[in-house]
Amino acid sequence: MSRSVAVTGMGIFSAIGKNLEENHRSLIHGKHGLSHPEILETVHQNLPIGEIKSTNSDLADALNLDKNHAFTRAALLGTIALKEALQNAKIEDFTNIGFVNGNSVGGMDMTERFYREYESNPANRRFIQAQHPGFTTEQIAGYFGIDNYVTTISTACSSAANAVMLGARLIQSGRLDQVIVGGTDCLSRFTLNGFNSLMIYSEDFPKPFDSERKGLNLGEAAAYLVLESADFAKNKEVLGYVSGYGNANDAFHQTASSENGEGAYLAMQKALETANLNPHHIDYINAHGTATQNNDLSESRALIRIFKEMPAFSSTKSFTGHTLAAAGAIEAVFSLLAIKHQQIYPNLNFNSAISDTRLRPVTELQSTKIQHVLSNSFGFGGNCTSLIFSKDE
Amino acid sequence: MSRKMYINGMASIAAQTEEDLFTENLQSFSENIFPATSVNYKEYIKPMMLRRMSKAIKMGLVTAKRALNEAGVDVPDSIIVGTGEGCKQDTEKFLENILDENESFLTPTAFIQSTHNTVGGQIALDLKCTGYNMTYTQNSASFESALIDAKLQFTEEMGTRCVLVGGVDEIARISTPFYNLDGQLKAGEINTAKILQSSSEGTITSEGAAFFLLSEIRTQDSFAEISDCMIYRNISEEKLQEEISWFLKKNDLKIDELDVVILGNNGDTRYDHYYQQLQEDLFKNTLQLGYKNWVGDYNTVTAYACWLGAEILKRKEIPQQLKLNNLPLKQPTSILVYNQYLGKNHSLTLLRSL
């Protein structure tokens, strides 16, 4: 690696807490954030979701937004999480900072609400442009006055992980010295019904890597990391380094993963290569672990192909639900918390291993020495990304 | 050290054909939303697959394959796609099902094809390409975000030798006409050819795809290079002038050495001043071209603009109908593309002949 990429700040808002401290507390106490829908208006009242129990107007008030704002829910969550990350990194001058946002749902929450009303109700038309992810990113960037390099990655469930990777590459190439990376996605009827129609939505709490797993549960969240070059990070507390990354395509099916997890295997292999590490260096894996039949088996096989001796691993989606484009970012935050506190967060709801692969995740909070963490995020379109975070030595 | 990005193959689908462009036969439309020209998709895609594909997937896949063919590459190392609005047709289809059926009896086909990275995923699937695969969606800076990623790959030591990069956006039946409601499109009677002289707000829109096979290897088929690209979410007119000068300087080019500038004027009186100011000042001695009155404005129309610029460098010929000023024509060797939409997501892309 040419230039090291330091993480100097992070912020998070998820169903298990509105900031870093709350999220950490939930993780160590094994307190998940899944519940029945209260804010999302859907007929599927029986489906557990990782819902943040604040209404849009609560969130907008917290940000002091004008009444006629056009912030999508993803933008509201994102702005709050980003505020924490910037405070944490002590950044006040945004002149040269870049912003790479992962987002997939965009303003679909608003589109599905107003789609049939735009014709008759001019007041809502400010949300027409909000449907697409770039608009949500612009709102967040606009709130802080981040003007230069601002972009959005939309590769479904690996979006934020790809944003972290791009941020690291932008710093390494010297194109930027400071960049905010991460992602945000809110719950919507669109995605809830989408995954439900694919028959991979669980009516119970998610059981990642369990032989009896019944599918995924969606969640909503936003999380961001502030990445800085070594020069810029010099006098700051470094939470960890982005030391490796890899993206590959499964090239198997639009939504399903290949049997032997080829894309996942290649992504992990590339991540280890860029980090210049061997598999045995990895102390903990924050798995993608959606709790679908297909993903967990395919990911397990890919893990076994890479790791002769399987390191400790868990899927924290059992706490937050699958937060789609934000997943890679909240799991990056959890990986960095694992490094900071030298502890591994459990995989909830696990009872028995998948018979084929016999992999058993960590099911209780564990204190242990953690130097390197691998975090996986895989998405529709065969998109597979692995990141490696390392402790400041 | 950055390696060069040679264009070894490219293809484009838009509302005008390549032939019409260089024979002064560009068509005018009387609607503010008009489709891309039809293409014989069957030549490239199996009929079974074709039936399920939305226009964005079809246009993207066909232009990607044509760009690869032209470059003589079977499988690229990376696939990078820019799309502002993604697969709107399938999104609309699934959303209407949800609303009509009150969230029941849904089939997932439209949903699984609704994600913004469907085109990139489908290209990978078709080519069996397990390499790096990325999709950017930053409104009018989506294609440029993809280009910047490509450029990064050519500075890294990751073994990348050729990258397939493109931009694609489609029209959807209900969602695109929404732009009549929020002032993005022009109202009333329209003659698209004349919109750059219009005195009204809004623009016209269409759809298209353009893909490029960019390689570090210069072949006998290489005809241009993409030298550099920058994006700005928000920039003042004064700062823009400075940035353009700095951008050219960084690429060892003086303003009077720049042969052609391709500008994104779209007839929207609220925002065309960004271009007009440059036309009157910085670029007053540069040949200026405009194209959105012929192919419409959509988020990744700049992929078309880059295709156009590269085609001009290849043919050493200027499509007469695109000229915004009348300057004696030099042999074109350098072309700058500048674009913004609604005053946001500005971009600069520099192309050069070899």
PDB file of C-alpha atoms in Angstrom, chain B residues 76-81 119-121 123-125 127 129 131-135 153 162-165 211:
ATOM      1  CA  PRO B  76     -12.509  -6.521 -19.569  1.00  0.00           C
ATOM      2  CA  ASP B  77     -10.734  -6.398 -16.193  1.00  0.00           C
ATOM      3  CA  SER B  78     -13.355  -4.057 -14.745  1.00  0.00           C
ATOM      4  CA  ILE B  79     -16.857  -2.883 -15.536  1.00  0.00           C
ATOM      5  CA  ILE B  80     -17.851   0.594 -14.322  1.00  0.00           C
ATOM      6  CA  VAL B  81     -21.267   2.046 -15.034  1.00  0.00           C
ATOM      7  CA  VAL B 119     -26.942  -2.972 -16.028  1.00  0.00           C
ATOM      8  CA  GLY B 120     -23.448  -3.491 -14.599  1.00  0.00           C
ATOM      9  CA  GLY B 121     -24.496  -6.831 -13.149  1.00  0.00           C
ATOM     10  CA  ILE B 123     -23.011  -7.080 -18.412  1.00  0.00           C
ATOM     11  CA  ALA B 124     -20.860  -9.087 -15.962  1.00  0.00           C
ATOM     12  CA  LEU B 125     -23.283 -11.978 -16.181  1.00  0.00           C
ATOM     13  CA  LEU B 127     -19.537 -11.726 -20.252  1.00  0.00           C
ATOM     14  CA  CYS B 129     -16.712 -11.262 -15.963  1.00  0.00           C
ATOM     15  CA  GLY B 131     -13.668  -8.612 -12.178  1.00  0.00           C
ATOM     16  CA  TYR B 132     -14.274  -5.323 -10.399  1.00  0.00           C
ATOM     17  CA  ASN B 133     -17.837  -4.118 -10.937  1.00  0.00           C
ATOM     18  CA  MET B 134     -19.078  -0.701  -9.878  1.00  0.00           C
ATOM     19  CA  THR B 135     -22.097   1.532 -10.395  1.00  0.00           C
ATOM     20  CA  GLN B 153      -7.496   2.064 -11.754  1.00  0.00           C
ATOM     21  CA  CYS B 162      -8.602  -2.517 -19.657  1.00  0.00           C
ATOM     22  CA  VAL B 163     -11.799  -1.116 -18.222  1.00  0.00           C
ATOM     23  CA  LEU B 164     -15.264  -1.080 -19.708  1.00  0.00           C
ATOM     24  CA  VAL B 165     -16.889   2.177 -18.677  1.00  0.00           C
ATOM     25  CA  PHE B 211     -19.752   2.599 -23.495  1.00  0.00           C
TER      26      PHE B 211
END
